[in-house]
Amino acid sequence: MKKRLLTVLSLVLAFSLVLTACGGGDSAEGNKTPDSGQTDSGKETTGEGELVTEGVIPAPDASLNPEAAVNRKDTAILGITDPSGIFNPLYAESTYDVYLVESIFAQLLTINKDGTFSPFMADYKVSDDNKTFTFTLKDAKFSDGKPVTAEDVAFTITALYDKDYDGPSDVMQYAPLVGAKEYKEGKATSIAGIKVIDPKTIEFTNTEVKVLALNVFGGTGILPKHVYGAAYKQGNMSGMKDLFAKPVGAGAYKLEKYLPGQEVRLVANENYFMGAPKIKNLIYKTTTEETRMQLLQTGETDFDDPSVSKDQMEEIKNIGFLDSVLNPTNGYGYIAFNNKDPKFADKKVRQALTFGLDRKQIVDTVYQGYADVVNIPQSKVSWAYTDEVEKYEFNLDKAKTLLDEAGWKVGADGIREKDGKKFKINFSATTPNVVNEAIIPIAQKNYKDLGIEFVADQMDFNAMLDKYNKGNYDMLFLAAGLTPDPQDSEGTFRTGGSQNKTGYSNPKVDELLKKSGSTLDVEERKGIFKEIYQQINEDLPMMFVYQRRDLFTINHRIQGFDISPYRRFTNDLATIQIQ
Amino acid sequence: MKQYAIRRILQIIPTIIGVSIVLFGVFAMAPGNFVDSKQTISDARKAELKEKFGLDKPVHERYFIWAKNTIQGDLGMSTQHQQPVTTVMNRYMWNSFIIAAIVLVLSWTIAIFVGVYSAIRQYSFFDGIITFLVFALMSLPSFFIGLLAIKFFAVDMKWAPVGGMYTTGSNATGMAKVWDLVQHMWLPVSVLTALSVGGLTRYFRTSMLEVVRQDYIRTARAKGVKPSTVIFKHALRNALLPAITLLGMEIPALFSGAMITEQVFNWPGIGKINLAALQSRDYFLLMGFTMFLAALTLVGNFVSDMLYRIADPRVRMK
């Protein structure tokens, strides 16, 4: 009996220990209350507790900066998710590899805050028929001291069209150069559409007008032919992969050491054509979501991109010495309708389902104010954006009317039916996913009020994508990325477009997309895109849900970043400095 | 003995082939692949890439190609890292190994001593305390306790860095480098040991309790053998026998990486890489790494069987 008692006692004790451990956690959080009280008193500067969801929020008290960071005089440590070690402009795919590529390699053009291009390592002009692009190189050197020539540019771009190229770029789609097909098939030893005129001038000629071609020619980091030349012979690019961890480029920094999973060390490129960077050492350190904030707090990193939430922003404010930059994300979340499914074929049904879903509630649940409900597939900072569209504000009555008009009548059991078929939606939901966790309960409730049964199937991301690609779904949630040029959405909304998995088809939109793709005049394209977005907003091939925020948190001691949704922080690496 | 060893080794071959077929089938049947998951490329480009990677071929054909290359020592290219699978494994696996090995040695040593001690003092005050601690440690949620430890020891007290393996940007070599490693390692090692020592202690305690009740222990005691000799020479050796099996199973765990070390303590291990490979359907990396673990499991099994025969004459008789 006594023994039994002892066991029970120890169990109880064990429990209480766990509880005190939790309590310890709480009191640890509680320790911060005085701090937050102090910052609260300084709250007047940021208005009456109004949520700032965009722009730069400066550090409230830079003097709190920890010694670890202050003592690091010639080194900046940027925390990022682990890159895969693909330090090559032709092959880098993840955002984090791209950061490294943009630090080490330089491109011919640079992107402006509004998403348009400006000359960078080269000036450019476009021919009257919009098919030929001529680039004139400035005096620039690679980090090994050799000059950047038109031959290097030709070499780099040619490699993208090789038969053996298996990187992420799909250049034939965006920049079909004259003779590229022949080169790919091995019928020619060079691409006829790439012409080196002199060591400083190069010309690219496409077979048709493509507005996204500038992305390819101007947005690809230039490889030095004298370094990579031996690794690439027509039809065999395997040598390139051996050079991923030994990159040489003309960018602001050069690679010193790569420690997989830990850090990538860069040193200033003294030969950088815009002038040597002001910070001598730049280190990209691998961080995880779990401890990004702690690393910033102890000064072990100077920069990171933690997820956005109210708590996180509060924490940043409490830490005191961190500047934050909040930008609208280049992308949007949407709920796709299977347009080929008879029940979604009528646009009135799609409109009803949009009116009948409280999107604002979903978005606020997930992003706590750090996201907007959207109604077109475009970022609000784009030149192509328009808000002269239907807002589809939550309205159950309107939704009911539309469903009635579409012929879906409420049946005896309260579920709508048409031609003897009940209205039931199977929602393919990836898990774990915070957005789906909000969509499912809210949609179930809202749609029940409309007389529609909403059932969620939980699955892994790839399984969902597989259903999407095969058109084997009713509705599903996905997020799409946006590029600076709106033409990119052609694949999603054109009839038979490569990313058009909703089965959407509207000849008017097809025609307009074609028109916007064959002119480079921004003013003219603005008008065309307004029409496109208005039509898409009316047709709703998919329900547009939100545009969220990206957060960059930067130690106040590093100054000079000018980050905007289109212009990445890597553009500022040469000019940032340590205070 | 030798004959038995050879027979066992020969048995491993069909097992490993069977395992590889099952694994390949499972991975291939999982919906989606690494080409279809790229959302920005055209269908024509997708078809091109599928042809290049051999994804357009039927599964059995793909298996035989993979098997042929693997036998020749070529595990293929990881699609995520664009590097040979062996290179990727080599980059991350040893980091996982070093921390797992230290935790293994520590947790086993502690567990054996504590387990034995609480067994011979069963129901004593000490045993009660141990039982209490063991259950407390076992019931701790690992991620939470990891983050809490970071909050206390790294952020508040600054006794340890927040995470990672070496100081960022450090060029230390030799002993200075080892010292740097120790400073980064003590916190994750302590947390991991605390989390794993609980179960093991219970295991050794039970095993020891069973042995001390055996007749031969009573005989030894009756003969007047010193109590410490009875426990450490006669009892402990027998109590440790079942642990051989356990140890054999720990071998693959040494290399597989632990999520908590990597996510919370930012350790550059292979667990995260493997999970990402699964999510992105990086078939070759998945196959290579999983087969490596499968092979280690079989080897661990083999080794523990052999050790049994050496340690326990009763097994040899059968």
Tab-separated table of N, CA and C in Angstrom, chain A residues 3 6 10-11 13-14 17-18 21-22 24-25 28-29 32 77 82-86 91 93 163-170 173-174 184 241-242 244-245 257-258 260-263 265 283 285-288 290-291 294-295 297-298 300 334 460-463 465-466 469 478-479 498-499 501, chain B residues 31-33 36-43 45-46 48-49 52-53 77 80-83 91-92 95 123-124 128 131-132 135-136 139-141 143-145 147-148 150-152 154-155 158 160-171 262-264 266-268 272-273 278-281:
chain	number	residue	atom	x	y	z
A	3	LYS	N	3.858	1.424	-0.936
A	3	LYS	CA	4.578	1.531	-2.213
A	3	LYS	C	3.705	2.213	-3.259
A	6	LEU	N	3.571	5.779	-2.844
A	6	LEU	CA	4.794	6.462	-3.282
A	6	LEU	C	4.759	6.711	-4.790
A	10	SER	N	4.788	10.216	-6.584
A	10	SER	CA	5.817	10.658	-7.512
A	10	SER	C	5.191	11.092	-8.835
A	11	LEU	N	4.110	10.415	-9.211
A	11	LEU	CA	3.420	10.831	-10.443
A	11	LEU	C	2.864	12.241	-10.295
A	13	LEU	N	3.885	14.468	-8.269
A	13	LEU	CA	5.017	15.399	-8.245
A	13	LEU	C	5.525	15.686	-9.653
A	14	ALA	N	5.603	14.574	-10.425
A	14	ALA	CA	6.083	14.728	-11.798
A	14	ALA	C	5.206	15.708	-12.546
A	17	LEU	N	5.786	19.179	-11.525
A	17	LEU	CA	7.033	19.722	-12.067
A	17	LEU	C	6.797	20.262	-13.473
A	18	VAL	N	6.077	19.445	-14.256
A	18	VAL	CA	5.781	19.896	-15.615
A	18	VAL	C	5.004	21.198	-15.564
A	21	ALA	N	7.139	23.923	-14.717
A	21	ALA	CA	7.949	24.261	-15.885
A	21	ALA	C	7.169	25.200	-16.784
A	22	CYS	N	5.885	24.875	-16.981
A	22	CYS	CA	5.057	25.765	-17.789
A	22	CYS	C	4.942	27.108	-17.118
A	24	GLY	N	6.983	28.379	-15.148
A	24	GLY	CA	8.251	29.083	-15.310
A	24	GLY	C	8.272	29.835	-16.622
A	25	GLY	N	7.753	29.176	-17.647
A	25	GLY	CA	7.715	29.817	-18.963
A	25	GLY	C	6.879	31.075	-18.909
A	28	ALA	N	8.530	33.759	-17.077
A	28	ALA	CA	9.606	34.315	-17.888
A	28	ALA	C	9.042	35.348	-18.851
A	29	GLU	N	7.880	35.001	-19.414
A	29	GLU	CA	7.212	35.970	-20.284
A	29	GLU	C	6.789	37.175	-19.449
A	32	LYS	N	8.781	40.242	-18.751
A	32	LYS	CA	8.893	41.284	-19.776
A	32	LYS	C	7.869	42.386	-19.574
A	77	ILE	N	25.810	40.044	-40.231
A	77	ILE	CA	25.335	38.658	-40.306
A	77	ILE	C	23.846	38.665	-40.643
A	82	ASP	N	18.152	27.932	-44.597
A	82	ASP	CA	19.284	27.236	-45.207
A	82	ASP	C	19.216	27.189	-46.735
A	83	PRO	N	20.180	27.795	-47.427
A	83	PRO	CA	20.193	27.644	-48.889
A	83	PRO	C	20.666	26.238	-49.270
A	84	SER	N	20.372	25.835	-50.513
A	84	SER	CA	20.735	24.469	-50.922
A	84	SER	C	22.143	24.371	-51.480
A	85	GLY	N	22.854	25.484	-51.536
A	85	GLY	CA	24.217	25.436	-52.053
A	85	GLY	C	24.292	25.554	-53.564
A	86	ILE	N	23.192	26.005	-54.196
A	86	ILE	CA	23.206	26.176	-55.651
A	86	ILE	C	23.544	27.633	-55.948
A	91	TYR	N	20.900	28.111	-62.145
A	91	TYR	CA	20.289	26.969	-61.463
A	91	TYR	C	19.591	27.287	-60.153
A	93	GLU	N	17.202	28.095	-57.358
A	93	GLU	CA	15.754	28.007	-57.428
A	93	GLU	C	15.093	28.571	-56.170
A	163	LYS	N	20.249	21.840	-74.410
A	163	LYS	CA	19.446	20.628	-74.266
A	163	LYS	C	19.645	20.012	-72.887
A	164	ASP	N	20.846	20.145	-72.363
A	164	ASP	CA	21.176	19.504	-71.094
A	164	ASP	C	20.817	20.381	-69.892
A	165	TYR	N	20.314	21.577	-70.132
A	165	TYR	CA	19.993	22.480	-69.027
A	165	TYR	C	18.756	21.981	-68.283
A	166	ASP	N	18.880	21.750	-66.975
A	166	ASP	CA	17.714	21.271	-66.218
A	166	ASP	C	17.406	22.174	-65.022
A	167	GLY	N	17.783	23.430	-65.122
A	167	GLY	CA	17.474	24.388	-64.053
A	167	GLY	C	16.040	24.866	-64.134
A	168	PRO	N	15.685	25.816	-63.266
A	168	PRO	CA	14.281	26.233	-63.143
A	168	PRO	C	13.772	27.178	-64.245
A	169	SER	N	14.657	27.782	-65.032
A	169	SER	CA	14.168	28.744	-66.033
A	169	SER	C	13.549	28.041	-67.231
A	170	ASP	N	12.432	28.590	-67.682
A	170	ASP	CA	11.783	28.047	-68.873
A	170	ASP	C	11.884	29.111	-69.958
A	173	GLN	N	9.752	29.727	-73.253
A	173	GLN	CA	8.436	30.297	-73.074
A	173	GLN	C	8.490	31.838	-73.056
A	174	TYR	N	9.529	32.365	-72.419
A	174	TYR	CA	9.581	33.813	-72.197
A	174	TYR	C	10.413	34.566	-73.237
A	184	LYS	N	19.234	24.013	-79.525
A	184	LYS	CA	18.806	23.023	-78.550
A	184	LYS	C	18.826	21.624	-79.155
A	241	LYS	N	27.711	21.886	-62.289
A	241	LYS	CA	27.302	21.524	-60.926
A	241	LYS	C	28.489	21.405	-59.979
A	242	ASP	N	29.660	21.104	-60.560
A	242	ASP	CA	30.858	21.035	-59.718
A	242	ASP	C	31.292	22.427	-59.272
A	244	PHE	N	29.122	24.887	-58.411
A	244	PHE	CA	28.096	25.568	-57.607
A	244	PHE	C	28.681	26.179	-56.336
A	245	ALA	N	29.572	25.444	-55.702
A	245	ALA	CA	30.104	25.908	-54.423
A	245	ALA	C	31.363	26.761	-54.610
A	257	LYS	N	33.730	31.188	-48.035
A	257	LYS	CA	33.620	29.850	-47.466
A	257	LYS	C	32.147	29.466	-47.371
A	258	TYR	N	31.848	28.222	-47.717
A	258	TYR	CA	30.479	27.735	-47.603
A	258	TYR	C	30.462	26.573	-46.618
A	260	PRO	N	27.826	24.128	-45.283
A	260	PRO	CA	26.426	23.746	-45.487
A	260	PRO	C	25.672	23.649	-44.164
A	261	GLY	N	24.490	24.216	-44.147
A	261	GLY	CA	23.661	24.151	-42.951
A	261	GLY	C	24.059	25.155	-41.890
A	262	GLN	N	25.174	25.838	-42.068
A	262	GLN	CA	25.622	26.770	-41.041
A	262	GLN	C	25.712	28.202	-41.545
A	263	GLU	N	26.621	28.452	-42.470
A	263	GLU	CA	26.795	29.821	-42.921
A	263	GLU	C	27.461	29.866	-44.288
A	265	ARG	N	30.026	32.505	-46.036
A	265	ARG	CA	30.821	33.696	-45.767
A	265	ARG	C	31.209	34.392	-47.055
A	283	ILE	N	27.951	37.746	-43.877
A	283	ILE	CA	27.744	36.321	-43.628
A	283	ILE	C	26.251	36.016	-43.656
A	285	LYS	N	23.762	33.495	-42.405
A	285	LYS	CA	23.731	32.424	-41.412
A	285	LYS	C	22.400	31.688	-41.509
A	286	THR	N	22.460	30.372	-41.459
A	286	THR	CA	21.236	29.567	-41.494
A	286	THR	C	20.469	29.726	-40.185
A	287	THR	N	19.207	30.107	-40.286
A	287	THR	CA	18.381	30.215	-39.087
A	287	THR	C	17.068	29.473	-39.331
A	288	THR	N	16.361	29.162	-38.254
A	288	THR	CA	15.057	28.520	-38.386
A	288	THR	C	14.003	29.407	-37.740
A	290	GLU	N	11.994	28.889	-35.503
A	290	GLU	CA	11.912	28.757	-34.048
A	290	GLU	C	12.778	29.776	-33.314
A	291	THR	N	13.963	30.079	-33.838
A	291	THR	CA	14.864	30.926	-33.053
A	291	THR	C	15.355	32.179	-33.791
A	294	GLN	N	15.267	35.074	-31.266
A	294	GLN	CA	16.270	34.979	-30.212
A	294	GLN	C	17.653	35.374	-30.732
A	295	LEU	N	17.950	34.969	-31.974
A	295	LEU	CA	19.247	35.296	-32.549
A	295	LEU	C	19.380	36.800	-32.773
A	297	GLN	N	17.763	39.007	-31.047
A	297	GLN	CA	17.739	39.615	-29.723
A	297	GLN	C	19.119	39.586	-29.057
A	298	THR	N	19.844	38.466	-29.206
A	298	THR	CA	21.159	38.376	-28.585
A	298	THR	C	22.239	39.013	-29.453
A	300	GLU	N	23.265	37.938	-32.321
A	300	GLU	CA	24.026	36.983	-33.125
A	300	GLU	C	23.764	37.162	-34.612
A	334	TYR	N	-5.470	32.228	-53.065
A	334	TYR	CA	-6.745	32.090	-53.765
A	334	TYR	C	-7.353	30.726	-53.517
A	460	ASP	N	-1.528	15.914	-48.104
A	460	ASP	CA	-0.182	16.478	-48.219
A	460	ASP	C	-0.132	17.412	-49.434
A	461	PHE	N	0.781	18.371	-49.422
A	461	PHE	CA	0.818	19.404	-50.454
A	461	PHE	C	0.921	18.809	-51.864
A	462	ASN	N	1.820	17.845	-52.032
A	462	ASN	CA	2.001	17.261	-53.356
A	462	ASN	C	0.768	16.506	-53.833
A	463	ALA	N	0.072	15.892	-52.890
A	463	ALA	CA	-1.148	15.170	-53.253
A	463	ALA	C	-2.197	16.155	-53.757
A	465	LEU	N	-1.533	19.110	-55.067
A	465	LEU	CA	-1.064	19.635	-56.345
A	465	LEU	C	-1.365	18.658	-57.479
A	466	ASP	N	-1.232	17.380	-57.161
A	466	ASP	CA	-1.508	16.347	-58.137
A	466	ASP	C	-2.974	16.397	-58.572
A	469	ASN	N	-3.382	19.569	-60.731
A	469	ASN	CA	-2.837	19.408	-62.080
A	469	ASN	C	-3.739	18.528	-62.947
A	478	LEU	N	-4.653	27.720	-52.598
A	478	LEU	CA	-3.245	27.783	-52.967
A	478	LEU	C	-2.792	29.237	-52.924
A	479	ALA	N	-1.501	29.442	-52.869
A	479	ALA	CA	-0.974	30.798	-52.981
A	479	ALA	C	-0.156	30.875	-54.255
A	498	SER	N	-0.207	27.263	-69.387
A	498	SER	CA	0.496	26.164	-68.722
A	498	SER	C	0.140	26.061	-67.242
A	499	GLN	N	-0.225	27.178	-66.612
A	499	GLN	CA	-0.604	27.085	-65.202
A	499	GLN	C	-2.109	27.209	-65.006
A	501	LYS	N	-4.986	25.688	-64.320
A	501	LYS	CA	-5.492	24.403	-63.845
A	501	LYS	C	-6.957	24.491	-63.447
B	31	PRO	N	1.627	10.715	-54.478
B	31	PRO	CA	1.196	11.613	-55.551
B	31	PRO	C	2.174	12.767	-55.779
B	32	GLY	N	2.281	13.190	-57.029
B	32	GLY	CA	3.143	14.322	-57.368
B	32	GLY	C	4.579	13.899	-57.591
B	33	ASN	N	5.349	14.762	-58.247
B	33	ASN	CA	6.778	14.541	-58.393
B	33	ASN	C	7.467	15.893	-58.501
B	36	ASP	N	6.331	18.139	-61.662
B	36	ASP	CA	4.970	18.681	-61.668
B	36	ASP	C	4.762	19.724	-60.575
B	37	SER	N	5.594	19.681	-59.538
B	37	SER	CA	5.405	20.642	-58.458
B	37	SER	C	5.959	22.018	-58.816
B	38	LYS	N	6.718	22.114	-59.898
B	38	LYS	CA	7.173	23.436	-60.341
B	38	LYS	C	5.993	24.112	-61.026
B	39	GLN	N	5.556	25.236	-60.478
B	39	GLN	CA	4.312	25.797	-60.988
B	39	GLN	C	4.492	26.821	-62.094
B	40	THR	N	5.735	27.231	-62.341
B	40	THR	CA	5.883	28.342	-63.280
B	40	THR	C	6.357	27.909	-64.664
B	41	ILE	N	6.546	26.625	-64.881
B	41	ILE	CA	7.077	26.240	-66.190
B	41	ILE	C	5.977	25.634	-67.068
B	42	SER	N	6.200	25.709	-68.356
B	42	SER	CA	5.181	25.248	-69.294
B	42	SER	C	5.120	23.727	-69.346
B	43	ASP	N	4.025	23.215	-69.896
B	43	ASP	CA	3.877	21.762	-69.990
B	43	ASP	C	4.957	21.159	-70.886
B	45	ARG	N	7.996	22.215	-71.260
B	45	ARG	CA	9.224	22.154	-70.474
B	45	ARG	C	9.146	21.013	-69.449
B	46	LYS	N	7.951	20.826	-68.872
B	46	LYS	CA	7.775	19.738	-67.916
B	46	LYS	C	8.063	18.394	-68.578
B	48	GLU	N	9.888	17.844	-71.162
B	48	GLU	CA	11.326	17.777	-71.437
B	48	GLU	C	12.094	17.309	-70.208
B	49	LEU	N	11.761	17.941	-69.073
B	49	LEU	CA	12.469	17.604	-67.831
B	49	LEU	C	12.177	16.178	-67.401
B	52	LYS	N	14.252	13.936	-69.311
B	52	LYS	CA	15.645	14.013	-68.906
B	52	LYS	C	15.898	13.234	-67.610
B	53	PHE	N	14.957	13.324	-66.664
B	53	PHE	CA	15.136	12.631	-65.387
B	53	PHE	C	14.592	11.205	-65.423
B	77	MET	N	21.569	12.043	-58.499
B	77	MET	CA	21.677	13.449	-58.134
B	77	MET	C	20.459	13.849	-57.315
B	80	GLN	N	16.990	18.680	-55.407
B	80	GLN	CA	16.925	19.929	-54.664
B	80	GLN	C	18.274	20.612	-54.585
B	81	HIS	N	19.312	19.819	-54.397
B	81	HIS	CA	20.640	20.387	-54.190
B	81	HIS	C	21.473	20.379	-55.461
B	82	GLN	N	21.006	19.648	-56.466
B	82	GLN	CA	21.735	19.542	-57.732
B	82	GLN	C	23.150	19.044	-57.518
B	83	GLN	N	23.304	18.179	-56.555
B	83	GLN	CA	24.603	17.597	-56.238
B	83	GLN	C	24.392	16.101	-56.053
B	91	ARG	N	27.582	16.156	-46.411
B	91	ARG	CA	27.586	17.517	-45.894
B	91	ARG	C	26.923	17.611	-44.524
B	92	TYR	N	25.832	16.865	-44.348
B	92	TYR	CA	25.016	17.080	-43.155
B	92	TYR	C	25.058	15.946	-42.138
B	95	ASN	N	27.386	15.937	-38.913
B	95	ASN	CA	26.970	16.852	-37.850
B	95	ASN	C	25.929	16.185	-36.959
B	123	TYR	N	12.262	1.045	-4.029
B	123	TYR	CA	11.307	1.675	-3.109
B	123	TYR	C	11.955	2.525	-2.024
B	124	SER	N	13.253	2.758	-2.141
B	124	SER	CA	13.887	3.681	-1.194
B	124	SER	C	13.511	5.108	-1.568
B	128	GLY	N	12.414	6.659	-5.237
B	128	GLY	CA	11.221	7.499	-5.428
B	128	GLY	C	11.561	8.762	-6.184
B	131	THR	N	12.308	7.861	-9.770
B	131	THR	CA	11.074	7.569	-10.502
B	131	THR	C	10.362	8.868	-10.868
B	132	PHE	N	10.328	9.759	-9.884
B	132	PHE	CA	9.683	11.049	-10.110
B	132	PHE	C	10.382	11.832	-11.233
B	135	PHE	N	9.892	10.223	-14.749
B	135	PHE	CA	8.588	10.485	-15.370
B	135	PHE	C	8.464	11.948	-15.764
B	136	ALA	N	9.026	12.802	-14.938
B	136	ALA	CA	8.974	14.228	-15.260
B	136	ALA	C	9.688	14.484	-16.583
B	139	SER	N	7.913	13.183	-19.654
B	139	SER	CA	6.663	13.831	-20.065
B	139	SER	C	6.877	15.250	-20.586
B	140	LEU	N	8.130	15.693	-20.640
B	140	LEU	CA	8.362	17.052	-21.120
B	140	LEU	C	8.154	17.139	-22.626
B	141	PRO	N	7.422	18.140	-23.085
B	141	PRO	CA	7.308	18.331	-24.527
B	141	PRO	C	8.636	18.866	-25.067
B	143	PHE	N	9.987	20.258	-27.874
B	143	PHE	CA	10.225	21.564	-28.495
B	143	PHE	C	10.106	22.670	-27.455
B	144	PHE	N	9.110	22.504	-26.589
B	144	PHE	CA	8.881	23.521	-25.577
B	144	PHE	C	10.079	23.630	-24.639
B	145	ILE	N	10.574	22.476	-24.190
B	145	ILE	CA	11.670	22.517	-23.230
B	145	ILE	C	12.937	23.038	-23.907
B	147	LEU	N	13.054	25.291	-26.335
B	147	LEU	CA	12.920	26.745	-26.448
B	147	LEU	C	13.076	27.413	-25.089
B	148	LEU	N	12.548	26.741	-24.074
B	148	LEU	CA	12.656	27.291	-22.721
B	148	LEU	C	14.130	27.347	-22.299
B	150	ILE	N	16.665	27.614	-24.234
B	150	ILE	CA	17.315	28.696	-24.979
B	150	ILE	C	17.003	30.032	-24.321
B	151	LYS	N	15.745	30.179	-23.938
B	151	LYS	CA	15.319	31.441	-23.317
B	151	LYS	C	16.126	31.699	-22.034
B	152	PHE	N	16.242	30.667	-21.178
B	152	PHE	CA	16.945	30.845	-19.905
B	152	PHE	C	18.451	30.981	-20.091
B	154	ALA	N	20.454	30.922	-22.945
B	154	ALA	CA	21.109	31.655	-24.028
B	154	ALA	C	20.697	33.122	-24.037
B	155	VAL	N	19.392	33.381	-23.961
B	155	VAL	CA	18.949	34.768	-24.091
B	155	VAL	C	19.134	35.544	-22.783
B	158	LYS	N	22.916	34.171	-20.989
B	158	LYS	CA	24.014	34.237	-21.966
B	158	LYS	C	25.142	33.236	-21.666
B	160	ALA	N	25.210	30.325	-23.088
B	160	ALA	CA	25.410	29.540	-24.300
B	160	ALA	C	24.899	30.353	-25.479
B	161	PRO	N	25.431	30.087	-26.666
B	161	PRO	CA	24.862	30.749	-27.848
B	161	PRO	C	23.456	30.212	-28.134
B	162	VAL	N	22.668	30.971	-28.888
B	162	VAL	CA	21.283	30.566	-29.148
B	162	VAL	C	21.217	29.263	-29.945
B	163	GLY	N	22.148	29.071	-30.839
B	163	GLY	CA	22.091	27.840	-31.625
B	163	GLY	C	23.276	27.743	-32.547
B	164	GLY	N	23.233	26.756	-33.413
B	164	GLY	CA	24.311	26.575	-34.370
B	164	GLY	C	25.379	25.642	-33.828
B	165	MET	N	26.428	25.466	-34.614
B	165	MET	CA	27.460	24.492	-34.270
B	165	MET	C	28.769	25.191	-33.935
B	166	TYR	N	29.078	26.255	-34.687
B	166	TYR	CA	30.278	27.042	-34.410
B	166	TYR	C	29.887	28.511	-34.408
B	167	THR	N	30.716	29.356	-33.812
B	167	THR	CA	30.470	30.788	-33.834
B	167	THR	C	30.499	31.277	-35.273
B	168	THR	N	29.472	32.060	-35.644
B	168	THR	CA	29.388	32.547	-37.018
B	168	THR	C	30.614	33.385	-37.356
B	169	GLY	N	31.246	33.047	-38.464
B	169	GLY	CA	32.389	33.818	-38.925
B	169	GLY	C	33.685	33.475	-38.219
B	170	SER	N	33.669	32.478	-37.325
B	170	SER	CA	34.884	32.150	-36.582
B	170	SER	C	35.876	31.396	-37.464
B	171	ASN	N	37.157	31.729	-37.308
B	171	ASN	CA	38.193	31.042	-38.077
B	171	ASN	C	39.045	30.163	-37.185
B	262	GLU	N	17.679	20.253	-34.770
B	262	GLU	CA	17.882	21.035	-35.975
B	262	GLU	C	16.963	22.241	-36.053
B	263	GLN	N	15.699	22.060	-35.645
B	263	GLN	CA	14.772	23.193	-35.718
B	263	GLN	C	15.020	24.173	-34.578
B	264	VAL	N	15.143	23.650	-33.369
B	264	VAL	CA	15.241	24.529	-32.208
B	264	VAL	C	16.677	24.995	-31.976
B	266	ASN	N	19.084	24.798	-34.149
B	266	ASN	CA	19.711	25.263	-35.376
B	266	ASN	C	20.951	24.449	-35.754
B	267	TRP	N	20.928	23.189	-35.424
B	267	TRP	CA	22.070	22.314	-35.698
B	267	TRP	C	22.045	21.906	-37.181
B	268	PRO	N	23.182	21.984	-37.885
B	268	PRO	CA	23.159	21.698	-39.328
B	268	PRO	C	23.088	20.208	-39.646
B	272	LYS	N	16.361	17.642	-41.254
B	272	LYS	CA	15.633	18.662	-42.013
B	272	LYS	C	15.749	18.417	-43.507
B	273	ILE	N	16.972	18.035	-43.920
B	273	ILE	CA	17.231	17.788	-45.340
B	273	ILE	C	16.349	16.643	-45.824
B	278	LEU	N	11.509	14.729	-48.766
B	278	LEU	CA	10.208	14.063	-48.842
B	278	LEU	C	9.162	15.031	-49.390
B	279	GLN	N	9.179	16.263	-48.879
B	279	GLN	CA	8.182	17.236	-49.304
B	279	GLN	C	8.339	17.619	-50.768
B	280	SER	N	9.584	17.647	-51.242
B	280	SER	CA	9.763	18.071	-52.631
B	280	SER	C	9.913	16.879	-53.568
B	281	ARG	N	9.705	15.669	-53.038
B	281	ARG	CA	9.805	14.449	-53.856
B	281	ARG	C	11.166	14.350	-54.534
